[in-house]
Each structure stands twice: as structure tokens, then as C-alpha cells.
Amino acid sequence: MDGLLGFLLLLLLILVLYWVFFRQAPEQTQPREATPANRVRTPGKAQRRKRTPEELAAEKARREREREQDRLDQIEERRRKMEERRAQEDEEKRKSLEEATRRMQEEDERRRRLAAREAADSTVGREFARYISDPVPADIKRSMQAFLAGEFVGSDRSPLAYVGYRVGKTNGLPVWDRERRMKVCFRIDIPPELRREYASWGGPGSRERLNAMCAHLRMLAAMRRERPNFEVAVSEWERDADWLKGELGDLAEKFSRHGVTW
């Protein structure tokens, strides 16, 4: 009897444990059917709008304008490069011509100086040497130094201005001072700073120097003849040109004829 009771209690215990540990799991929740409201939307490409004929025509016209502008830009760039190349060639030609002219002038002056040295032993040659060796007055020498330093009055930059020659009622010099400065200009060597521009003025005491001085004075008078307040200056330029011819004409002719100047 006790054994049967123990067996029943054991069986009851097994049933209880089975019910506790091995009871049936609840039904799994079935997934809901996707609806338009809860359906996940995946991103996709937006559909391109079809352009109108007017838009297509405008796009075509824009591209044609861009192509035409590119063509014009290329033409302009080629033209600019051609002009730059032409300007560079012209500049090179100008420099080459200036250099050739300078060499010719230097060679011509060298020959003239050589001929003058060969004629220096003559009577006229010695007279010429004494004439151009006469000291330059101190005040005129100061004018020459001031000119080379950039300190001068007026717009003239010629060898006459170099020796301080001036006319006019405001800053002009008296007749006696202008005459002695013109004589100095006639007998000195032109400084290197002016030699290239005034190469046609020739050597000191020469026929070319005298003619160039007279022509320069007459040119100044002609340029300002019609301007107001230049009456005094014009009359003094013309008077001085005539004086030069009369005062130094024979001397210049003699020096040039005997080849003692250059």
C-alpha cells in the first residue's frame, strides 16, 4: 500500500513538471499583410520630364551661339598673336636699322677724325686746333653741367640748349651773351648724350655744324611764329640765325675745305 501511494505521488510529480516545462508554446504572431499604408517605399529614379519643342529649339540655339563665340574667340586669338609677332618683327627691324645707322655714323665720324688728324699739321690745322682748344667760360660750363644733370629751362634739348642759349622776353639772354654761347656751341664737340640724335650737326667748326645751328633756330621760329607772346623769341631766333651765317660762315667754310674738322 505504501509502495502504491509513493508510485502515484511520483507520477503526479512528473505530470506537474511536464506541464510546467513542456507546456505548448503560444502561437506565433502571423505577419501582417503589407498594405499601401504600411508598405516600405524604396527610392527610385524620378521620371524625366519631356521637354517642349520650344525648349529644344532654345537649347539648340544656345549651343550654336556658344560654338560661334568659340570660333570668334579663336579668330581673335590668332589675330592678336599675329599682331604681336608682327610688332616684335617691326621692333627688331627698327633696332637693327638703328644699330646699322649708328655704326655707319660712328665709322663716318672715325674717318673724318682720322682725316682731320692727318691735316692737323697744316697751317689751317693748327689754327683749328687753337680755335677748338679755347677754354669754355665758367658760367657756360656750369650751364653745360646743369643740362646734363637735367636742370635746364625751356623745351629745347639741342646742343644750343646744352650751352645755355635762351631767347624771349621772360627768360631770354641779352644779345652779347647769346652770341658767345652760340660761338661755344659752334666749336665744341657734342656730348655723347646728344651725339646720336644730333649726328647731322657734324664736327666742331664745320660747315655742317653751322648750317645745322642756323636751321634749328629757323625751325624754332617757324614753329612758334603764330603763337601769342612769342614775338620777341621769334625775332631773336631769326636775328641770331642771320648773325651766325655772317659771323662764322667764312671760318666754317675754311675749316671744312681743308678737312681739319670732322
Short mmCIF file of C-alpha atoms in Angstrom, two decimals:
data_model
loop_
_atom_site.label_atom_id
_atom_site.label_comp_id
_atom_site.label_asym_id
_atom_site.label_seq_id
_atom_site.Cartn_x
_atom_site.Cartn_y
_atom_site.Cartn_z
CA MET A 1 0.00 0.00 0.00
CA ASP A 2 2.75 2.38 0.81
CA GLY A 3 4.51 1.47 -2.40
CA LEU A 4 1.43 2.23 -4.47
CA LEU A 5 0.99 5.57 -2.78
CA GLY A 6 4.59 6.51 -3.47
CA PHE A 7 4.24 5.50 -7.09
CA LEU A 8 1.15 7.71 -7.51
CA LEU A 9 2.88 10.67 -5.90
CA LEU A 10 5.85 10.23 -8.23
CA LEU A 11 3.57 10.09 -11.25
CA LEU A 12 1.77 13.24 -10.12
CA LEU A 13 5.08 14.99 -9.71
CA ILE A 14 6.13 14.03 -13.24
CA LEU A 15 2.85 15.36 -14.67
CA VAL A 16 3.29 18.64 -12.83
CA LEU A 17 6.83 19.04 -14.09
CA TYR A 18 5.81 18.16 -17.63
CA TRP A 19 3.06 20.76 -17.51
CA VAL A 20 5.43 23.38 -16.20
CA PHE A 21 8.36 22.82 -18.54
CA PHE A 22 6.84 21.35 -21.62
CA ARG A 23 3.59 23.16 -21.97
CA GLN A 24 2.61 24.20 -25.50
CA ALA A 25 4.18 27.50 -26.73
CA PRO A 26 1.75 30.22 -27.80
CA GLU A 27 1.05 30.54 -31.44
CA GLN A 28 3.48 32.71 -33.26
CA THR A 29 2.15 36.03 -34.38
CA GLN A 30 1.47 35.89 -38.06
CA PRO A 31 2.99 38.78 -40.06
CA ARG A 32 0.55 41.34 -41.26
CA GLU A 33 -0.09 41.60 -44.93
CA ALA A 34 1.58 44.60 -46.45
CA THR A 35 -0.86 47.36 -47.29
CA PRO A 36 -0.38 50.54 -49.24
CA ALA A 37 -0.26 52.40 -45.95
CA ASN A 38 2.48 50.36 -44.32
CA ARG A 39 4.40 49.23 -47.44
CA VAL A 40 8.04 50.39 -47.36
CA ARG A 41 8.76 52.71 -50.27
CA THR A 42 12.11 52.22 -51.95
CA PRO A 43 13.70 55.27 -53.60
CA GLY A 44 13.81 55.21 -57.37
CA LYS A 45 14.77 57.48 -60.28
CA ALA A 46 12.48 60.40 -60.91
CA GLN A 47 10.94 60.24 -64.29
CA ARG A 48 12.47 62.97 -66.59
CA ARG A 49 10.03 65.47 -67.94
CA LYS A 50 9.82 65.54 -71.67
CA ARG A 51 10.97 68.93 -72.98
CA THR A 52 8.83 71.01 -75.26
CA PRO A 53 9.84 71.87 -78.85
CA GLU A 54 10.43 75.46 -77.78
CA GLU A 55 12.88 74.33 -75.10
CA LEU A 56 14.69 72.06 -77.54
CA ALA A 57 14.96 74.90 -80.05
CA ALA A 58 16.28 77.28 -77.39
CA GLU A 59 18.89 74.72 -76.31
CA LYS A 60 19.99 74.24 -79.90
CA ALA A 61 20.27 78.00 -80.43
CA ARG A 62 22.30 78.35 -77.23
CA ARG A 63 24.76 75.68 -78.32
CA GLU A 64 25.11 77.29 -81.75
CA ARG A 65 25.83 80.66 -80.13
CA GLU A 66 28.48 79.06 -77.92
CA ARG A 67 30.12 77.39 -80.91
CA GLU A 68 30.08 80.67 -82.85
CA GLN A 69 31.56 82.54 -79.90
CA ASP A 70 34.30 79.92 -79.56
CA ARG A 71 35.08 80.31 -83.26
CA LEU A 72 35.26 84.11 -82.95
CA ASP A 73 37.48 83.81 -79.87
CA GLN A 74 39.87 81.56 -81.75
CA ILE A 75 39.99 84.00 -84.67
CA GLU A 76 40.66 86.91 -82.29
CA GLU A 77 43.39 84.96 -80.52
CA ARG A 78 45.11 84.17 -83.84
CA ARG A 79 44.82 87.81 -84.90
CA ARG A 80 46.29 89.00 -81.60
CA LYS A 81 49.22 86.61 -81.88
CA MET A 82 49.86 87.69 -85.47
CA GLU A 83 49.87 91.36 -84.42
CA GLU A 84 52.25 90.62 -81.54
CA ARG A 85 54.56 88.72 -83.85
CA ARG A 86 54.41 91.49 -86.45
CA ALA A 87 55.09 94.15 -83.80
CA GLN A 88 58.03 92.14 -82.50
CA GLU A 89 59.43 91.78 -86.02
CA ASP A 90 59.00 95.52 -86.64
CA GLU A 91 60.74 96.33 -83.37
CA GLU A 92 63.62 94.03 -84.25
CA LYS A 93 63.90 95.64 -87.69
CA ARG A 94 63.84 99.11 -86.13
CA LYS A 95 66.57 98.21 -83.64
CA SER A 96 68.62 96.59 -86.38
CA LEU A 97 68.27 99.70 -88.55
CA GLU A 98 69.18 101.97 -85.65
CA GLU A 99 72.21 99.86 -84.88
CA ALA A 100 73.31 99.86 -88.52
CA THR A 101 72.80 103.64 -88.70
CA ARG A 102 74.77 104.12 -85.50
CA ARG A 103 77.65 102.03 -86.80
CA MET A 104 77.67 103.94 -90.08
CA GLN A 105 77.70 107.26 -88.24
CA GLU A 106 80.49 106.12 -85.95
CA GLU A 107 82.54 104.87 -88.90
CA ASP A 108 81.95 108.09 -90.81
CA GLU A 109 82.97 110.16 -87.80
CA ARG A 110 86.05 107.97 -87.30
CA ARG A 111 87.13 108.56 -90.90
CA ARG A 112 86.54 112.29 -90.59
CA ARG A 113 88.50 112.48 -87.35
CA LEU A 114 91.34 110.50 -88.93
CA ALA A 115 91.42 112.84 -91.91
CA ALA A 116 91.39 115.82 -89.55
CA ARG A 117 94.38 114.45 -87.64
CA GLU A 118 96.27 113.99 -90.88
CA ALA A 119 95.57 117.61 -91.79
CA ALA A 120 96.38 118.91 -88.31
CA ASP A 121 99.99 119.71 -89.21
CA SER A 122 98.93 122.28 -91.79
CA THR A 123 98.60 125.97 -91.03
CA VAL A 124 94.82 125.74 -91.05
CA GLY A 125 95.01 122.60 -88.93
CA ARG A 126 96.98 124.38 -86.23
CA GLU A 127 94.58 127.32 -86.39
CA PHE A 128 91.67 124.91 -85.95
CA ALA A 129 93.36 123.20 -83.00
CA ARG A 130 93.84 126.54 -81.24
CA TYR A 131 90.27 127.55 -82.03
CA ILE A 132 88.58 124.48 -80.53
CA SER A 133 91.01 124.41 -77.58
CA ASP A 134 89.96 127.84 -76.36
CA PRO A 135 88.65 127.36 -72.77
CA VAL A 136 84.90 127.43 -72.23
CA PRO A 137 83.83 130.29 -69.92
CA ALA A 138 82.99 129.17 -66.40
CA ASP A 139 79.34 130.26 -66.50
CA ILE A 140 78.74 128.44 -69.80
CA LYS A 141 80.45 125.35 -68.39
CA ARG A 142 78.03 125.45 -65.46
CA SER A 143 75.14 125.61 -67.91
CA MET A 144 76.50 122.55 -69.72
CA GLN A 145 76.80 120.62 -66.46
CA ALA A 146 73.28 121.63 -65.41
CA PHE A 147 71.88 120.47 -68.76
CA LEU A 148 73.44 117.03 -68.41
CA ALA A 149 72.02 116.86 -64.87
CA GLY A 150 68.52 117.60 -66.20
CA GLU A 151 68.40 121.18 -64.94
CA PHE A 152 67.51 123.50 -67.79
CA VAL A 153 64.84 125.99 -68.86
CA GLY A 154 62.52 125.53 -71.83
CA SER A 155 61.57 122.65 -74.11
CA ASP A 156 64.60 122.76 -76.43
CA ARG A 157 67.05 119.86 -75.95
CA SER A 158 69.52 120.69 -78.71
CA PRO A 159 73.27 121.43 -78.39
CA LEU A 160 72.29 125.11 -78.27
CA ALA A 161 70.30 124.45 -75.10
CA TYR A 162 73.29 122.44 -73.85
CA VAL A 163 75.40 125.63 -73.73
CA GLY A 164 72.58 127.59 -72.05
CA TYR A 165 71.32 129.50 -75.09
CA ARG A 166 67.89 131.09 -74.43
CA VAL A 167 65.68 133.72 -76.06
CA GLY A 168 62.46 135.52 -75.14
CA LYS A 169 61.35 138.41 -73.02
CA THR A 170 60.93 136.32 -69.84
CA ASN A 171 64.00 134.07 -69.57
CA GLY A 172 65.95 135.23 -72.60
CA LEU A 173 69.60 136.30 -72.57
CA PRO A 174 70.99 139.58 -73.90
CA VAL A 175 72.47 139.62 -77.40
CA TRP A 176 76.11 139.56 -76.30
CA ASP A 177 75.52 136.50 -74.09
CA ARG A 178 73.62 134.62 -76.78
CA GLU A 179 76.41 135.30 -79.29
CA ARG A 180 79.20 133.93 -77.12
CA ARG A 181 77.15 130.84 -76.29
CA MET A 182 76.49 130.22 -79.98
CA LYS A 183 80.24 130.51 -80.63
CA VAL A 184 80.91 127.92 -77.94
CA CYS A 185 78.28 125.61 -79.44
CA PHE A 186 79.94 126.01 -82.83
CA ARG A 187 83.41 124.96 -81.64
CA ILE A 188 82.80 122.22 -79.04
CA ASP A 189 82.33 118.50 -79.52
CA ILE A 190 78.73 117.40 -78.99
CA PRO A 191 78.42 115.31 -75.78
CA PRO A 192 77.67 111.58 -76.07
CA GLU A 193 74.20 112.12 -74.59
CA LEU A 194 73.21 114.15 -77.69
CA ARG A 195 75.53 112.73 -80.33
CA ARG A 196 73.21 110.12 -81.80
CA GLU A 197 70.20 112.42 -82.13
CA TYR A 198 72.28 115.31 -83.47
CA ALA A 199 74.79 113.36 -85.55
CA SER A 200 73.89 115.51 -88.56
CA TRP A 201 75.35 118.57 -86.78
CA GLY A 202 78.83 117.42 -87.77
CA GLY A 203 82.09 118.19 -86.04
CA PRO A 204 83.17 121.41 -84.30
CA GLY A 205 83.88 124.35 -86.57
CA SER A 206 82.43 122.55 -89.60
CA ARG A 207 80.11 123.71 -92.33
CA GLU A 208 77.62 121.07 -91.19
CA ARG A 209 77.63 122.41 -87.64
CA LEU A 210 76.97 125.98 -88.72
CA ASN A 211 74.20 125.01 -91.15
CA ALA A 212 72.54 122.80 -88.52
CA MET A 213 72.59 125.57 -85.93
CA CYS A 214 71.03 128.06 -88.34
CA ALA A 215 68.40 125.55 -89.49
CA HIS A 216 67.50 124.73 -85.89
CA LEU A 217 66.98 128.39 -84.99
CA ARG A 218 64.81 128.98 -88.06
CA MET A 219 62.79 125.86 -87.26
CA LEU A 220 62.10 127.12 -83.73
CA ALA A 221 60.99 130.46 -85.14
CA ALA A 222 58.68 128.84 -87.70
CA MET A 223 57.07 126.56 -85.11
CA ARG A 224 56.15 129.46 -82.83
CA ARG A 225 55.54 132.24 -85.28
CA GLU A 226 51.74 132.07 -84.97
CA ARG A 227 51.64 131.61 -81.21
CA PRO A 228 50.79 134.56 -78.97
CA ASN A 229 53.52 136.09 -76.76
CA PHE A 230 56.33 134.62 -78.87
CA GLU A 231 57.04 137.71 -80.95
CA VAL A 232 60.29 138.54 -79.11
CA ALA A 233 61.55 134.96 -79.21
CA VAL A 234 60.81 134.58 -82.93
CA SER A 235 62.58 137.81 -83.81
CA GLU A 236 65.63 136.84 -81.72
CA TRP A 237 65.87 133.37 -83.29
CA GLU A 238 65.74 134.83 -86.78
CA ARG A 239 68.25 137.56 -85.90
CA ASP A 240 70.67 135.02 -84.36
CA ALA A 241 70.46 132.70 -87.40
CA ASP A 242 71.44 135.59 -89.67
CA TRP A 243 74.24 136.62 -87.31
CA LEU A 244 75.69 133.08 -87.28
CA LYS A 245 75.95 132.97 -91.06
CA GLY A 246 77.64 136.34 -91.23
CA GLU A 247 79.97 135.85 -88.26
CA LEU A 248 81.12 132.24 -88.67
CA GLY A 249 80.35 131.36 -92.29
CA ASP A 250 83.85 132.02 -93.69
CA LEU A 251 85.57 130.24 -90.80
CA ALA A 252 83.37 127.15 -91.15
CA GLU A 253 83.99 127.07 -94.90
CA LYS A 254 87.76 127.26 -94.43
CA PHE A 255 87.91 124.52 -91.80
CA SER A 256 85.70 122.22 -93.87
CA ARG A 257 87.51 122.89 -97.12
CA HIS A 258 90.89 121.98 -95.61
CA GLY A 259 89.45 118.89 -93.90
CA VAL A 260 90.67 119.79 -90.44
CA THR A 261 87.28 119.20 -88.81
CA TRP A 262 85.04 116.14 -88.79
#
